[in-house]
Coordinates of C-alpha atoms in Angstrom, one line a residue:
X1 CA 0.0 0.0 0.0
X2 CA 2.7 2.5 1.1
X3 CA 4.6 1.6 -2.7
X4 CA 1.3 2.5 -4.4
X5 CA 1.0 5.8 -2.2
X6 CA 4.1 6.8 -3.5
X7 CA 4.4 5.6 -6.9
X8 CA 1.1 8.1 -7.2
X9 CA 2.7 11.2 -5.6
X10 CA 5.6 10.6 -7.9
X11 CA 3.6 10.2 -11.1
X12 CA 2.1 14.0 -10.0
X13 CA 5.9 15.2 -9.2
X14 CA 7.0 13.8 -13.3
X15 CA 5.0 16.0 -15.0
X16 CA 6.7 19.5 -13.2
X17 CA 9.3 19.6 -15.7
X18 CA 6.8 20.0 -18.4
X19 CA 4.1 22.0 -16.5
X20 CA 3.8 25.7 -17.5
X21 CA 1.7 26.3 -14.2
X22 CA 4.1 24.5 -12.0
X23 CA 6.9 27.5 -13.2
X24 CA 4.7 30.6 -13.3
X25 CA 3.6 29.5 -9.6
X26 CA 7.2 29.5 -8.5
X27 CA 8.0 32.8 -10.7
X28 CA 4.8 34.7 -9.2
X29 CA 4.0 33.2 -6.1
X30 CA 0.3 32.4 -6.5
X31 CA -1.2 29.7 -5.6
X32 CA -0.3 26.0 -6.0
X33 CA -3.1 23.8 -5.3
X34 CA -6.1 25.3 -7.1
X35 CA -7.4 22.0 -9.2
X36 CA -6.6 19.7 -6.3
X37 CA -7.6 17.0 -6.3
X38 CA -5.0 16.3 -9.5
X39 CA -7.5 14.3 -11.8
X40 CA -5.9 13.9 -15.6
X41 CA -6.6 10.9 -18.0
X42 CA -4.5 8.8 -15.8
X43 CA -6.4 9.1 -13.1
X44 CA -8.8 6.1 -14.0
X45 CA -6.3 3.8 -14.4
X46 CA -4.5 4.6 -11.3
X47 CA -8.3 4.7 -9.7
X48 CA -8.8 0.9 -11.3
X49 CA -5.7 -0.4 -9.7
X50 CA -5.8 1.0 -6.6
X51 CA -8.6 1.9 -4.2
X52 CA -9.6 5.9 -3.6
X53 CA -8.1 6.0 -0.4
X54 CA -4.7 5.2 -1.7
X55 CA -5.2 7.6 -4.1
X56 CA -6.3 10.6 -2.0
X57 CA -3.1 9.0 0.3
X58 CA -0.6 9.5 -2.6
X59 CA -2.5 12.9 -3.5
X60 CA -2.1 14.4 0.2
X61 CA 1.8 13.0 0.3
X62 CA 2.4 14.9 -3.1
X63 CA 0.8 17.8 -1.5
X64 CA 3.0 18.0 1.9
X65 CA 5.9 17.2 -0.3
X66 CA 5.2 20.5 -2.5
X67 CA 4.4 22.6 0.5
X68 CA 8.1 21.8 1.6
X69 CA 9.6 21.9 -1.9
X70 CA 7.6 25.8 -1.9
X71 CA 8.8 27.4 1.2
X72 CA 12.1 26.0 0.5
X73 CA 12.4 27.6 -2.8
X74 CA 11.2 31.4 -0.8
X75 CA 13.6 30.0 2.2
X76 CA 16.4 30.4 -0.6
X77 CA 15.1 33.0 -2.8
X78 CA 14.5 35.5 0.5
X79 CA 17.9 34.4 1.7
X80 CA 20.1 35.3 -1.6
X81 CA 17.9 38.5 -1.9
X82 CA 19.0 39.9 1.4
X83 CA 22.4 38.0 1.1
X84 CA 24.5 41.2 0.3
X85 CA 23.3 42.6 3.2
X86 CA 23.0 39.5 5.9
X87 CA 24.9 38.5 9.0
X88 CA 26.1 35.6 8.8
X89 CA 26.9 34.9 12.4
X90 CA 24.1 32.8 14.6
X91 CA 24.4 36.2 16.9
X92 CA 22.4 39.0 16.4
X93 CA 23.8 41.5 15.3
X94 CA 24.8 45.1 16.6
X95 CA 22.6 46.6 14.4
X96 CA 19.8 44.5 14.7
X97 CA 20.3 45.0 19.1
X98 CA 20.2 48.9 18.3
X99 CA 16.9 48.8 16.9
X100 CA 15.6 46.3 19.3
X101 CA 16.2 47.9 21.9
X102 CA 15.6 51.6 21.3
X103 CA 12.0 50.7 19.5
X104 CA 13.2 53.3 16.7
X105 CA 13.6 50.1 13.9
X106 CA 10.4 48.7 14.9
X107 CA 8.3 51.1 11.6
X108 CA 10.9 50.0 9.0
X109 CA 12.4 46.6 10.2
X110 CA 10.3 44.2 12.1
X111 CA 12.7 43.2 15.2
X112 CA 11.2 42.1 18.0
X113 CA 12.9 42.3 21.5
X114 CA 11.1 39.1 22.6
X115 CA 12.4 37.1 19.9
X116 CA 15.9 38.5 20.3
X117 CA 15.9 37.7 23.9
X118 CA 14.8 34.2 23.7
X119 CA 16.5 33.1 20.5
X120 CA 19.6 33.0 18.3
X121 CA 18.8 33.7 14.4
X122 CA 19.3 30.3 13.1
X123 CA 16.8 28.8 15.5
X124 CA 14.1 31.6 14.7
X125 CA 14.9 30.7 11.1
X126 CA 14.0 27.1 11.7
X127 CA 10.8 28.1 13.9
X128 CA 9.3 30.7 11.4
X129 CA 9.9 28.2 8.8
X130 CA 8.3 25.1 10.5
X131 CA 5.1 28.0 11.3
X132 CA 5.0 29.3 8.2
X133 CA 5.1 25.7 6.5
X134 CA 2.3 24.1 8.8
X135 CA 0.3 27.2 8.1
X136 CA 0.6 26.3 3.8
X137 CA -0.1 22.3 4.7
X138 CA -3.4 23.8 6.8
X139 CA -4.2 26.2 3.6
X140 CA -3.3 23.2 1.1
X141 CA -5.7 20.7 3.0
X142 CA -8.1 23.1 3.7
X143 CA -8.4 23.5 -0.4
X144 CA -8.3 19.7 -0.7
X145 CA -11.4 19.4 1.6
X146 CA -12.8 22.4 -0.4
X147 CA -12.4 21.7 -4.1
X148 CA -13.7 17.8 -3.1
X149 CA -16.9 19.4 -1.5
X150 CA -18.0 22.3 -3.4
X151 CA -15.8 22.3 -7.1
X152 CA -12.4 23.6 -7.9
X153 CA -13.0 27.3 -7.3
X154 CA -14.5 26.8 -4.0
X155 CA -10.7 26.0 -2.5
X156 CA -9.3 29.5 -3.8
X157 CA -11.9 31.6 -2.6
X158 CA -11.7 29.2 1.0
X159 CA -8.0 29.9 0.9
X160 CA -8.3 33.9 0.2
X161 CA -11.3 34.1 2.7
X162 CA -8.8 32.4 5.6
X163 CA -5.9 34.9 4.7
X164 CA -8.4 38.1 4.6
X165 CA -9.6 36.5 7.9
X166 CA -6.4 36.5 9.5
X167 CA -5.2 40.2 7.9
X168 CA -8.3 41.9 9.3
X169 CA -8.3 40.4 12.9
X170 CA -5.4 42.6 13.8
X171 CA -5.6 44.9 16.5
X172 CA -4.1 48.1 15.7
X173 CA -6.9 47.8 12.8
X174 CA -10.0 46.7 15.1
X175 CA -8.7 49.9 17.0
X176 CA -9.0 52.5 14.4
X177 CA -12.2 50.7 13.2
X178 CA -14.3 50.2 16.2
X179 CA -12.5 53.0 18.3
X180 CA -10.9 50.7 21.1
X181 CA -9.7 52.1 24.0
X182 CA -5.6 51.9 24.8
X183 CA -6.4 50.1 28.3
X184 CA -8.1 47.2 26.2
X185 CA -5.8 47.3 23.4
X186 CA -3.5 44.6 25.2
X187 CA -6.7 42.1 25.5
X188 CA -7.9 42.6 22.0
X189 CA -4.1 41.5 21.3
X190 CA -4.1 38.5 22.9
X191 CA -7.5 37.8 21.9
X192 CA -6.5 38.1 17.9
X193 CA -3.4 36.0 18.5
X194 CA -5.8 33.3 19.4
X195 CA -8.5 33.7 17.1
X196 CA -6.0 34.6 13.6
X197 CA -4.6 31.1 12.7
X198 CA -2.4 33.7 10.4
X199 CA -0.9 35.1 13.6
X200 CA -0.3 31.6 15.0
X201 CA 2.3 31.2 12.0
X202 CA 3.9 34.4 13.3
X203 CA 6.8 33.6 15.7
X204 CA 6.9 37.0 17.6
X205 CA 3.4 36.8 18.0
X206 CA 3.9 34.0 20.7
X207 CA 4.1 33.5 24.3
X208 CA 7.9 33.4 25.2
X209 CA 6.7 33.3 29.2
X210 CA 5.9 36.5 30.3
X211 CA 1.9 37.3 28.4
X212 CA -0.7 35.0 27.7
X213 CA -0.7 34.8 24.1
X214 CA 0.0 31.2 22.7
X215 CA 3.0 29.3 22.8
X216 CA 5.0 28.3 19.5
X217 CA 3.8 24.5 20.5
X218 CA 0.4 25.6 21.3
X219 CA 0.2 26.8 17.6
X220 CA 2.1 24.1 16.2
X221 CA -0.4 21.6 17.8
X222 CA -3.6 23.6 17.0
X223 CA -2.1 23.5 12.9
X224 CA -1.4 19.7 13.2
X225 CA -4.7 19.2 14.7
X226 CA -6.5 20.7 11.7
X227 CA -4.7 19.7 9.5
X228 CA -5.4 16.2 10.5
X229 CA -9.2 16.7 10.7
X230 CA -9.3 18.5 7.4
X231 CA -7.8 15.3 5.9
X232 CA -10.0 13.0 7.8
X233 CA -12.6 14.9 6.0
X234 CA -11.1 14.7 3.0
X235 CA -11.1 11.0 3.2
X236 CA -14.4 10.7 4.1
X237 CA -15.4 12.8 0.7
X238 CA -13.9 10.9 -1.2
X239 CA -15.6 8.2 -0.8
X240 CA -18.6 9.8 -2.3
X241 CA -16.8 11.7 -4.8
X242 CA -18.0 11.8 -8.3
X243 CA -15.1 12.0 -11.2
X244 CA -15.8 13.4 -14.3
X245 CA -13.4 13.0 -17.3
X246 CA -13.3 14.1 -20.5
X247 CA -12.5 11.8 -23.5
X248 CA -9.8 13.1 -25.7
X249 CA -9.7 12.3 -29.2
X250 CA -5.9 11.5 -30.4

């Protein structure tokens, strides 16, 4: 079973090289997962052979495999854009500490004192990136569950809906919008770092033991959690899921 998982998330990886959307997706950024699940005129056979729960297996495998493939490539892109200008060191840096801690940095370049305090820069590295990659697997199964329920475009506009969500539910803009006061400012904080899954895959936005917003393993369970469910889902879809293909004369 686990040979015919992979042997169908590796029949999904072949055709990259010769996928137009595959490139403009890494070139722009956009999304990657809009016609999942991946049904082509293979699908059948591969559907005859196997049963659909290896297939949505083999699907969700080539998916978390992507995701990973995805951030790496921004990992490396964002790293060799700000290369001529990096640190090297796993120290913060001098400059980095002097807007830290004299707040003046904190308009142009996001440093946060917390995470300067209870981190060195290659661990925060590996932190943001392990958030930030949970968060896509939670957006790509969320699609999955999406595009299997309600047709293809229902997982982009699921996926847009959840990152508007998560923009809006910030503080400083509930404050300007609904007039908050500064004494509750700190609650409505705490409250939209619980509530915004999109400030769970921030790392400053975390509990490093002295406020009550979550904890990095809070967050990290809460994205494995629904992840899990939205597959589980997924599964249980499939099982009633109608394919439709289209005969091609050659």
């Amino acid at each position: 079973m686990i040979r015919k998982i992979c042997l169908i998330a590796g029949q999904n990886f072949s055709g990259w090289h010769r996928n137009a959307r595959i490139w403009l997706t890494f070139t722009l950024g956009l999304v990657l997962f809009a016609d999942m699940p991946f049904i082509d005129q293979a699908a059948p056979y591969r559907l005859v052979r196997t049963t659909r729960e290896i297939w949505l297996a083999g699907q969700v495998v080539y998916v978390a495999l992507s995701v990973i493939v995805y951030d790496l490539f921004l990992l490396i892109a964002e790293s060799l854009i700000a290369m001529p200008w990096a640190y090297t060191g796993n120290v913060w840096s001098e400059t980095s500490a002097a807007f830290a801690y004299s707040g003046e940095g904190s308009g142009a370049v996001p440093v946060s004192l917390k995470t300067m305090e209870m981190s060195t820069p290659y661990a925060c590295t590996l932190m943001v990136f392990l958030l930030m990659l949970l968060y896509s697997l939670f957006i790509a199964s969320l699609m999955l569950f999406l595009n299997l329920t309600a047709g293809s475009a229902a997982g982009v506009v699921g996926a847009l809906l959840i990152n508007l969500y998560g923009y809006l539910l910030n503080p400083d803009l509930l404050q300007k919008i609904f007039d908050i006061p500064v004494t509750l400012l700190y609650r409505a904080n705490v409250l939209c770092g619980w509530l915004s899954l999109l400030r769970h895959a921030t790392f400053p936005l975390h509990n490093f033991g002295y406020d009550y917003l979550p904890r990095i393993s809070v967050s990290v369970m809460i994205f494995l959690i629904l992840t899990a469910v939205l597959l589980v889902l997924s599964g249980v879809r499939m099982r009633n899921y109608n394919f439709t293909f289209i005969q091609v004369e050659e």
